[in-house]
Amino acid sequence: MEDDGQQIKVGISVGDLGGVGCEVALKTFSDPRMLDFCTPVFFASGKTISHQKAHFGLDIGFQGVGDASGAIPGKVNVVNVWKEHPEVPFGRASQTGGEYAIQSLQAAVDALKNGAIDLLVTAPIDKKTVQSDQFRFPGHTDYLARELGGESLMFMVTEGLKVGLLTDHVPVKDAPALITQKLIYSKVQAMEESLKRDFAIRRPRIAVLGINPHSGDEGVIGREDEEVLKPALRKLTDGKHLVFGPYAADTFFASDNYREFDGILACYHDQGLIPFKTLAFGKGVNFTAGLSRVRTSPDHGTAYDIAGKGKADPSSFAEAVFTGIRIFRNRREYDRLTSNPLQKQKLKRSGKGREGQK
């Protein structure tokens, strides 16, 4: 793990080689100034990285290392997870692309668990082609929750907007039945803890969106808000949590109401991600909160339609790197302060550490 005075090691799983993941990661670190902020470690192979950088005409050198623990500061490091150069076509889904994406991911997660890297940034995978007897997960989040432990929360974040999900990669028809009071308590607490520990917000305010249109209109449009969501929020409020809602999702973002809150909890995938990506696309980051280690990723997918054409914008990947570094540092500082009772009391009295004070 990273010690004081040493650079943070950022592990990078390269994602589907037929998509834009490797391209945006290499473009990010083709700017030599990035090496002032962290030590990147790619989990792939020297042959694969050489092929990708040549294809896109990128002027970027790299250093092969046998293990991430031996990564060299000031260099782009590559751990040889495989020796061959896999033939993965750009721009379309392939079983081969999925297989190598998972090899990269598993090697990176092992290094993260072992402390050889400090945090992980994952390039996009194809959720269908990664499926196998060894990998039966709808995406990164569920896999990481199993490997790293904790109550995971899919948390889309940018400087002024942070949206978490009660349910993530599940069919819309199944979402209402999965939303229980227990799940609501768990996700609200995970978001609250993350806002404190990962984003240095001392007393976070959390808004919760309604399950049904107009939050059910008092039971006229579905009973889930009345029978499940509202009682859970009342209990959380009685427990002194700063949780508000439910808010009708159709007007919540349009009215700029979201600016009054540090975090927003949406009930299902598109309810949260459509407004988030509309407002923050290209600058947003997918952060898996609640885990024992830090993982971020860009807010886009494999983008097969532009893969291999050199058109992919690395902005979101670069932001995922910067956000991961900030979270790692915030978490380390929070743990340091709260492990010391005197420092903890000083922090409470000072009121310092709230992001975006209103």
Short mmCIF file of C-alpha atoms in Angstrom, two decimals, residues 7-280:
data_model
loop_
_atom_site.label_atom_id
_atom_site.label_comp_id
_atom_site.label_asym_id
_atom_site.label_seq_id
_atom_site.Cartn_x
_atom_site.Cartn_y
_atom_site.Cartn_z
CA GLN A 7 2.84 8.05 -5.06
CA ILE A 8 -0.52 6.34 -5.10
CA LYS A 9 -0.55 3.25 -7.31
CA VAL A 10 -3.56 3.24 -9.62
CA GLY A 11 -4.40 -0.18 -11.06
CA ILE A 12 -6.14 -0.24 -14.45
CA SER A 13 -8.14 -3.13 -15.83
CA VAL A 14 -8.26 -2.62 -19.60
CA GLY A 15 -11.83 -3.78 -20.23
CA ASP A 16 -13.04 -5.12 -23.56
CA LEU A 17 -10.16 -4.79 -26.03
CA GLY A 18 -12.68 -4.37 -28.84
CA GLY A 19 -14.09 -1.26 -27.17
CA VAL A 20 -12.63 2.12 -26.23
CA GLY A 21 -11.34 1.24 -22.76
CA CYS A 22 -7.69 0.74 -23.56
CA GLU A 23 -7.75 3.76 -25.88
CA VAL A 24 -9.06 6.19 -23.25
CA ALA A 25 -6.72 4.79 -20.58
CA LEU A 26 -3.65 5.19 -22.80
CA LYS A 27 -4.76 8.64 -23.95
CA THR A 28 -5.09 9.67 -20.31
CA PHE A 29 -1.53 8.66 -19.49
CA SER A 30 -0.03 9.90 -22.76
CA ASP A 31 -0.05 13.24 -20.93
CA PRO A 32 3.19 12.99 -18.90
CA ARG A 33 1.79 15.35 -16.27
CA MET A 34 -0.46 12.52 -15.08
CA LEU A 35 2.61 10.75 -13.75
CA ASP A 36 3.03 13.57 -11.23
CA PHE A 37 -0.24 12.49 -9.59
CA CYS A 38 0.04 8.73 -9.51
CA THR A 39 1.83 5.60 -10.67
CA PRO A 40 -0.38 3.76 -13.21
CA VAL A 41 -0.32 -0.03 -13.47
CA PHE A 42 -2.05 -1.62 -16.48
CA PHE A 43 -3.12 -5.26 -16.20
CA ALA A 44 -2.79 -6.66 -19.72
CA SER A 45 0.42 -7.51 -21.62
CA GLY A 46 3.24 -5.60 -23.24
CA LYS A 47 2.17 -6.91 -26.66
CA THR A 48 -1.41 -5.74 -26.19
CA ILE A 49 -0.39 -2.27 -25.00
CA SER A 50 2.13 -1.94 -27.85
CA HIS A 51 -0.54 -2.87 -30.39
CA GLN A 52 -3.06 -0.42 -28.95
CA LYS A 53 -0.67 2.52 -28.74
CA ALA A 54 0.59 1.89 -32.29
CA HIS A 55 -2.95 1.65 -33.66
CA PHE A 56 -3.88 5.01 -32.17
CA GLY A 57 -0.52 6.65 -32.85
CA LEU A 58 0.08 7.45 -29.19
CA ASP A 59 3.50 8.58 -27.99
CA ILE A 60 3.63 6.75 -24.68
CA GLY A 61 6.37 4.58 -23.24
CA PHE A 62 5.80 1.87 -20.68
CA GLN A 63 7.71 -0.39 -18.34
CA GLY A 64 6.93 -4.09 -18.00
CA VAL A 65 6.87 -5.35 -14.41
CA GLY A 66 6.47 -8.87 -13.07
CA ASP A 67 4.19 -7.77 -10.26
CA ALA A 68 2.28 -4.59 -9.41
CA SER A 69 4.22 -4.27 -6.15
CA GLY A 70 7.29 -3.54 -8.28
CA ALA A 71 5.70 -0.69 -10.23
CA ILE A 72 8.13 2.15 -10.95
CA PRO A 73 7.09 5.72 -10.08
CA GLY A 74 7.24 8.12 -13.01
CA LYS A 75 6.52 5.31 -15.49
CA VAL A 76 3.49 3.71 -17.08
CA ASN A 77 3.73 0.14 -15.80
CA VAL A 78 2.31 -2.98 -17.42
CA VAL A 79 1.82 -6.30 -15.63
CA ASN A 80 1.83 -9.20 -18.08
CA VAL A 81 -1.40 -11.00 -17.23
CA TRP A 82 -1.08 -12.86 -20.53
CA LYS A 83 1.87 -13.19 -22.89
CA GLU A 84 0.13 -13.44 -26.25
CA HIS A 85 -1.52 -10.70 -28.31
CA PRO A 86 -5.21 -11.66 -28.50
CA GLU A 87 -6.95 -11.10 -31.84
CA VAL A 88 -9.90 -8.97 -30.73
CA PRO A 89 -11.67 -6.98 -33.48
CA PHE A 90 -12.48 -3.35 -32.77
CA GLY A 91 -16.09 -2.27 -32.82
CA ARG A 92 -18.00 -5.43 -32.03
CA ALA A 93 -18.70 -7.80 -29.19
CA SER A 94 -16.67 -11.00 -29.12
CA GLN A 95 -16.25 -13.85 -26.70
CA THR A 96 -12.47 -13.35 -26.85
CA GLY A 97 -12.86 -9.72 -25.84
CA GLY A 98 -14.93 -10.76 -22.84
CA GLU A 99 -12.47 -13.45 -21.76
CA TYR A 100 -9.46 -11.11 -21.73
CA ALA A 101 -11.46 -8.35 -20.03
CA ILE A 102 -12.13 -10.69 -17.12
CA GLN A 103 -8.51 -11.88 -16.97
CA SER A 104 -7.43 -8.26 -16.62
CA LEU A 105 -10.11 -7.51 -14.03
CA GLN A 106 -9.38 -10.56 -11.87
CA ALA A 107 -5.64 -9.88 -11.85
CA ALA A 108 -6.21 -6.24 -10.91
CA VAL A 109 -8.63 -7.15 -8.11
CA ASP A 110 -6.16 -9.69 -6.72
CA ALA A 111 -3.50 -6.96 -6.66
CA LEU A 112 -5.95 -4.59 -4.95
CA LYS A 113 -6.82 -7.16 -2.29
CA ASN A 114 -3.13 -7.90 -1.68
CA GLY A 115 -2.20 -4.23 -1.33
CA ALA A 116 0.02 -4.16 -4.43
CA ILE A 117 -2.08 -1.25 -5.76
CA ASP A 118 -3.97 1.39 -3.81
CA LEU A 119 -7.07 1.78 -5.95
CA LEU A 120 -8.62 0.41 -9.13
CA VAL A 121 -9.96 2.15 -12.23
CA THR A 122 -11.88 -0.21 -14.49
CA ALA A 123 -12.32 0.29 -18.22
CA PRO A 124 -15.71 -0.76 -19.65
CA ILE A 125 -16.66 -4.39 -20.20
CA ASP A 126 -19.41 -5.96 -22.31
CA LYS A 127 -21.83 -7.46 -19.79
CA LYS A 128 -22.85 -10.26 -22.15
CA THR A 129 -19.48 -11.43 -23.45
CA VAL A 130 -17.92 -11.64 -19.98
CA GLN A 131 -20.42 -14.27 -18.86
CA SER A 132 -18.85 -17.67 -18.22
CA ASP A 133 -18.74 -20.45 -15.65
CA GLN A 134 -16.15 -18.36 -13.76
CA PHE A 135 -18.00 -15.04 -14.04
CA ARG A 136 -21.74 -14.86 -13.49
CA PHE A 137 -22.32 -11.25 -12.58
CA PRO A 138 -24.33 -8.49 -14.30
CA GLY A 139 -21.35 -6.14 -14.11
CA HIS A 140 -18.37 -4.93 -12.10
CA THR A 141 -20.34 -3.86 -9.03
CA ASP A 142 -21.67 -7.26 -7.96
CA TYR A 143 -18.35 -8.98 -8.64
CA LEU A 144 -16.42 -6.41 -6.61
CA ALA A 145 -18.91 -6.66 -3.75
CA ARG A 146 -18.17 -10.37 -3.52
CA GLU A 147 -14.41 -9.97 -3.79
CA LEU A 148 -13.92 -6.89 -1.61
CA GLY A 149 -16.73 -7.20 0.92
CA GLY A 150 -19.00 -4.52 2.29
CA GLU A 151 -22.42 -3.15 1.28
CA SER A 152 -21.84 -1.97 -2.27
CA LEU A 153 -23.57 1.09 -3.69
CA MET A 154 -23.44 2.09 -7.34
CA PHE A 155 -22.65 5.79 -6.96
CA MET A 156 -22.40 8.10 -9.97
CA VAL A 157 -20.45 11.17 -8.90
CA THR A 158 -19.17 14.49 -10.12
CA GLU A 159 -18.28 17.62 -8.21
CA GLY A 160 -21.83 18.99 -7.94
CA LEU A 161 -23.97 15.88 -8.37
CA LYS A 162 -23.89 12.45 -6.69
CA VAL A 163 -26.53 9.85 -7.54
CA GLY A 164 -26.74 6.40 -5.96
CA LEU A 165 -29.05 3.51 -6.84
CA LEU A 166 -31.32 1.36 -4.69
CA THR A 167 -31.41 -1.25 -7.47
CA ASP A 168 -28.93 -1.24 -10.34
CA HIS A 169 -28.62 -3.80 -13.13
CA VAL A 170 -32.01 -5.48 -12.83
CA PRO A 171 -35.01 -5.45 -15.19
CA VAL A 172 -37.36 -2.50 -14.57
CA LYS A 173 -40.27 -4.89 -13.98
CA ASP A 174 -38.40 -6.49 -11.05
CA ALA A 175 -37.21 -3.31 -9.32
CA PRO A 176 -40.31 -2.49 -7.17
CA ALA A 177 -40.40 -5.97 -5.62
CA LEU A 178 -36.71 -5.72 -4.72
CA ILE A 179 -37.14 -2.43 -2.86
CA THR A 180 -37.68 -3.31 0.79
CA GLN A 181 -37.34 -1.24 3.93
CA LYS A 182 -34.21 -3.23 4.78
CA LEU A 183 -32.66 -2.36 1.41
CA ILE A 184 -33.55 1.32 1.84
CA TYR A 185 -31.91 1.47 5.29
CA SER A 186 -28.83 -0.30 3.95
CA LYS A 187 -28.34 1.91 0.88
CA VAL A 188 -29.04 5.17 2.72
CA GLN A 189 -26.49 4.25 5.38
CA ALA A 190 -23.95 3.22 2.74
CA MET A 191 -24.43 6.54 0.94
CA GLU A 192 -24.22 8.54 4.16
CA GLU A 193 -21.03 6.78 5.22
CA SER A 194 -19.47 7.28 1.79
CA LEU A 195 -20.32 10.99 1.72
CA LYS A 196 -18.63 11.38 5.10
CA ARG A 197 -15.62 9.15 4.59
CA ASP A 198 -14.96 9.39 0.85
CA PHE A 199 -16.07 12.96 0.10
CA ALA A 200 -15.36 14.73 3.43
CA ILE A 201 -18.97 15.92 3.91
CA ARG A 202 -19.53 16.19 7.64
CA ARG A 203 -23.36 16.03 7.80
CA PRO A 204 -24.65 14.90 4.42
CA ARG A 205 -28.16 15.69 3.22
CA ILE A 206 -29.70 12.89 1.17
CA ALA A 207 -32.73 13.06 -1.12
CA VAL A 208 -34.66 9.92 -2.07
CA LEU A 209 -36.70 9.73 -5.28
CA GLY A 210 -40.14 8.09 -5.41
CA ILE A 211 -40.68 4.62 -6.82
CA ASN A 212 -43.77 5.44 -8.88
CA PRO A 213 -44.70 8.51 -10.95
CA HIS A 214 -45.44 11.45 -8.62
CA SER A 215 -44.27 9.21 -5.74
CA GLY A 216 -47.52 7.26 -6.13
CA ASP A 217 -49.89 10.24 -5.60
CA GLU A 218 -50.78 8.90 -2.14
CA GLY A 219 -51.49 5.44 -3.44
CA VAL A 220 -53.40 6.36 -6.61
CA ILE A 221 -50.44 5.31 -8.82
CA GLY A 222 -49.14 2.27 -6.92
CA ARG A 223 -48.84 1.53 -3.20
CA GLU A 224 -45.06 0.99 -2.94
CA ASP A 225 -44.24 4.57 -1.95
CA GLU A 226 -46.90 4.62 0.79
CA GLU A 227 -46.25 1.16 2.16
CA VAL A 228 -42.49 0.76 1.79
CA LEU A 229 -40.60 3.95 0.99
CA LYS A 230 -42.29 6.53 3.22
CA PRO A 231 -42.24 4.42 6.41
CA ALA A 232 -38.55 3.67 5.87
CA LEU A 233 -37.73 7.36 5.43
CA ARG A 234 -39.71 8.30 8.55
CA LYS A 235 -37.71 5.79 10.58
CA LEU A 236 -34.43 7.12 9.18
CA THR A 237 -35.46 10.71 9.93
CA ASP A 238 -36.44 9.74 13.48
CA GLY A 239 -32.97 8.23 13.77
CA LYS A 240 -31.49 11.69 13.11
CA HIS A 241 -30.39 10.97 9.54
CA LEU A 242 -30.75 13.97 7.22
CA VAL A 243 -32.86 12.08 4.67
CA PHE A 244 -35.66 13.74 2.70
CA GLY A 245 -38.33 12.63 0.27
CA PRO A 246 -39.69 10.86 -1.57
CA TYR A 247 -39.46 13.36 -4.41
CA ALA A 248 -41.20 12.98 -7.75
CA ALA A 249 -38.37 12.10 -10.14
CA ASP A 250 -39.80 13.90 -13.18
CA THR A 251 -39.43 17.38 -11.68
CA PHE A 252 -36.63 16.86 -9.17
CA PHE A 253 -33.74 17.52 -11.56
CA ALA A 254 -35.55 19.97 -13.84
CA SER A 255 -36.22 22.32 -10.91
CA ASP A 256 -32.57 22.32 -9.77
CA ASN A 257 -33.83 20.89 -6.50
CA TYR A 258 -30.93 18.44 -6.60
CA ARG A 259 -28.48 21.24 -5.81
CA GLU A 260 -29.78 21.35 -2.24
CA PHE A 261 -28.53 17.85 -1.47
CA ASP A 262 -25.17 16.13 -1.13
CA GLY A 263 -26.45 12.80 -2.40
CA ILE A 264 -29.52 11.55 -4.27
CA LEU A 265 -30.81 7.99 -4.04
CA ALA A 266 -32.73 6.78 -7.11
CA CYS A 267 -34.89 3.67 -7.05
CA TYR A 268 -33.77 2.08 -10.30
CA HIS A 269 -31.07 2.39 -12.96
CA ASP A 270 -32.54 4.74 -15.56
CA GLN A 271 -34.30 6.93 -13.00
CA GLY A 272 -30.89 7.97 -11.70
CA LEU A 273 -28.55 7.56 -14.66
CA ILE A 274 -30.55 9.36 -17.35
CA PRO A 275 -30.48 12.71 -15.50
CA PHE A 276 -26.94 12.13 -14.26
CA LYS A 277 -25.53 11.45 -17.71
CA THR A 278 -27.55 14.30 -19.21
CA LEU A 279 -26.11 16.75 -16.69
CA ALA A 280 -22.59 15.34 -16.27
#
